[in-house]
mmCIF file of C-alpha atoms in Angstrom:
data_model
loop_
_atom_site.group_PDB
_atom_site.id
_atom_site.type_symbol
_atom_site.label_atom_id
_atom_site.label_comp_id
_atom_site.label_asym_id
_atom_site.label_seq_id
_atom_site.Cartn_x
_atom_site.Cartn_y
_atom_site.Cartn_z
ATOM 1 C CA UNK A 1 12.199 -18.359 -15.387
ATOM 2 C CA UNK A 2 9.724 -15.522 -15.840
ATOM 3 C CA UNK A 3 10.377 -13.182 -18.764
ATOM 4 C CA UNK A 4 9.832 -9.479 -18.163
ATOM 5 C CA UNK A 5 10.422 -7.855 -21.512
ATOM 6 C CA UNK A 6 13.070 -5.162 -21.850
ATOM 7 C CA UNK A 7 14.304 -5.019 -18.241
ATOM 8 C CA UNK A 8 17.621 -6.567 -17.208
ATOM 9 C CA UNK A 9 17.949 -9.677 -15.023
ATOM 10 C CA UNK A 10 19.188 -7.433 -12.198
ATOM 11 C CA UNK A 11 16.106 -5.243 -12.521
ATOM 12 C CA UNK A 12 13.866 -8.333 -12.658
ATOM 13 C CA UNK A 13 15.368 -9.656 -9.402
ATOM 14 C CA UNK A 14 14.919 -6.222 -7.814
ATOM 15 C CA UNK A 15 11.305 -6.105 -9.004
ATOM 16 C CA UNK A 16 10.593 -9.554 -7.537
ATOM 17 C CA UNK A 17 12.292 -8.650 -4.233
ATOM 18 C CA UNK A 18 10.199 -5.472 -4.058
ATOM 19 C CA UNK A 19 6.984 -7.408 -4.702
ATOM 20 C CA UNK A 20 7.981 -9.926 -2.011
ATOM 21 C CA UNK A 21 8.624 -7.105 0.473
ATOM 22 C CA UNK A 22 5.267 -5.514 -0.278
ATOM 23 C CA UNK A 23 3.511 -8.875 0.163
ATOM 24 C CA UNK A 24 5.221 -9.454 3.511
ATOM 25 C CA UNK A 25 3.980 -6.108 4.825
ATOM 26 C CA UNK A 26 0.448 -5.941 3.440
ATOM 27 C CA UNK A 27 -1.170 -9.301 4.174
ATOM 28 C CA UNK A 28 -3.409 -11.122 1.739
ATOM 29 C CA UNK A 29 -4.595 -8.121 -0.215
ATOM 30 C CA UNK A 30 -4.685 -7.654 -3.969
ATOM 31 C CA UNK A 31 -1.673 -5.765 -5.342
ATOM 32 C CA UNK A 32 -2.589 -2.730 -7.434
ATOM 33 C CA UNK A 33 0.286 -2.069 -9.826
ATOM 34 C CA UNK A 34 0.686 0.691 -12.409
ATOM 35 C CA UNK A 35 3.206 0.329 -15.211
ATOM 36 C CA UNK A 36 4.090 3.529 -17.045
ATOM 37 C CA UNK A 37 5.605 2.938 -20.478
ATOM 38 C CA UNK A 38 4.484 -0.603 -21.262
ATOM 39 C CA UNK A 39 6.008 -1.043 -24.755
ATOM 40 C CA UNK A 40 4.432 -4.413 -25.698
ATOM 41 C CA UNK A 41 3.279 -5.450 -22.233
ATOM 42 C CA UNK A 42 5.824 -8.213 -21.604
ATOM 43 C CA UNK A 43 6.900 -6.785 -18.248
ATOM 44 C CA UNK A 44 3.254 -6.523 -17.166
ATOM 45 C CA UNK A 45 2.716 -10.150 -18.143
ATOM 46 C CA UNK A 46 5.794 -11.152 -16.127
ATOM 47 C CA UNK A 47 4.619 -9.233 -13.081
ATOM 48 C CA UNK A 48 1.175 -10.849 -13.250
ATOM 49 C CA UNK A 49 2.787 -14.311 -13.587
ATOM 50 C CA UNK A 50 5.187 -13.726 -10.682
ATOM 51 C CA UNK A 51 2.432 -12.479 -8.391
ATOM 52 C CA UNK A 52 0.224 -15.478 -9.286
ATOM 53 C CA UNK A 53 3.149 -17.868 -8.647
ATOM 54 C CA UNK A 54 3.480 -16.561 -5.089
ATOM 55 C CA UNK A 55 -0.230 -17.037 -4.489
ATOM 56 C CA UNK A 56 -1.386 -13.431 -4.716
ATOM 57 C CA UNK A 57 -3.649 -11.420 -6.999
ATOM 58 C CA UNK A 58 -2.607 -8.387 -8.990
ATOM 59 C CA UNK A 59 -4.636 -5.681 -10.694
ATOM 60 C CA UNK A 60 -2.454 -4.104 -13.382
ATOM 61 C CA UNK A 61 -2.947 -0.705 -14.956
ATOM 62 C CA UNK A 62 -0.850 0.110 -18.017
ATOM 63 C CA UNK A 63 -0.123 3.587 -19.340
ATOM 64 C CA UNK A 64 1.599 4.213 -22.670
ATOM 65 C CA UNK A 65 1.626 6.959 -25.279
ATOM 66 C CA UNK A 66 1.990 4.478 -28.163
ATOM 67 C CA UNK A 67 4.730 6.474 -29.881
ATOM 68 C CA UNK A 68 6.790 3.348 -30.545
ATOM 69 C CA UNK A 69 3.831 1.756 -32.414
ATOM 70 C CA UNK A 70 4.460 -1.560 -30.647
ATOM 71 C CA UNK A 71 1.549 -4.008 -30.578
ATOM 72 C CA UNK A 72 0.272 -4.636 -27.070
ATOM 73 C CA UNK A 73 0.731 -8.340 -26.247
ATOM 74 C CA UNK A 74 -0.823 -8.370 -22.775
ATOM 75 C CA UNK A 75 -4.321 -7.512 -21.581
ATOM 76 C CA UNK A 76 -3.977 -5.099 -18.667
ATOM 77 C CA UNK A 77 -6.916 -4.834 -16.301
ATOM 78 C CA UNK A 78 -7.027 -1.159 -17.287
ATOM 79 C CA UNK A 79 -5.038 0.386 -20.122
ATOM 80 C CA UNK A 80 -4.682 4.093 -20.856
ATOM 81 C CA UNK A 81 -3.121 5.136 -24.111
ATOM 82 C CA UNK A 82 -2.960 4.206 -27.733
ATOM 83 C CA UNK A 83 -2.745 0.582 -28.802
#
């Protein structure tokens, strides 16, 4: 089971179903995903793992203001904010 950080199991299933739907409609292209409010990056890591498991590529951009002072635990392809 893929771990997504602070989101619920229901939200994780919805996220995966949404990614699947996007993949069905956009061929073999790279997915460009932006996550706003990354906390520690665990959801970004989960998204990258899920996309890789279904045989696709993802380019993840993370945006966070750093106000929670949480250490970033995932290397986004691009990250905007304080770490």
